Amino acid sequence: MAEDAAPKIAEQQANVDAAVNTPVVVHSNDDRTVAQELELEQTRSTLGKAIVETRSTPLENRPRLPRIALSKRNRAIVRALNPMLVTYLEASRDHCETDSILFGAALAVCRIIGAKLPTAGRATGQSSTSPVWRIRIEERIAKARALMGRLICFRSGNTRPRIVRTVRMVLAGTNV
């Protein structure tokens, strides 16, 4: 019985090899299939290039990605990319590499869709060197100081319409 199993395994392996190595023949009249295959190959190469590019780019120099609309076309592109990502994600060794792969996939989607991306890193788009959160906090502090100044003016007897309007706005909803 064991002697019969060996030829069957060899025969099965030969069948598998033949199936794997058989070239896929696409009929010339089936232009849609050819176009889809070409599009998939372009998508695959765009994904590969984006992942390689992302791996070599430091986090702070990665471009800021735009939000994309949830159209049927965009969903189809994402659905086509998802199976391609499996091979990259299975080979990733750590979280940093997984992050690079996912960011590269998002970058590839933006490129395929034709979304506008900044040409260089995030630093080129900023006019000042201060982070956005610091600028926001400084603006809020400046507004609070202006309000305190108007409240002090009102307390000292200034009843100009602008001051009174500001005091009413500040005290609105406080039962004072």
PDB file of C-alpha atoms in Angstrom, residues 167-175:
ATOM      1  CA  VAL A 167     -19.734  91.305  28.980  1.00  0.00           C
ATOM      2  CA  ARG A 168     -23.162  89.953  27.998  1.00  0.00           C
ATOM      3  CA  MET A 169     -21.534  87.439  25.644  1.00  0.00           C
ATOM      4  CA  VAL A 170     -19.113  86.283  28.351  1.00  0.00           C
ATOM      5  CA  LEU A 171     -21.800  85.991  31.012  1.00  0.00           C
ATOM      6  CA  ALA A 172     -24.426  84.386  28.744  1.00  0.00           C
ATOM      7  CA  GLY A 173     -25.749  81.170  30.265  1.00  0.00           C
ATOM      8  CA  THR A 174     -24.083  81.677  33.655  1.00  0.00           C
ATOM      9  CA  ASN A 175     -27.089  82.951  35.729  1.00  0.00           C
TER      10      ASN A 175
END
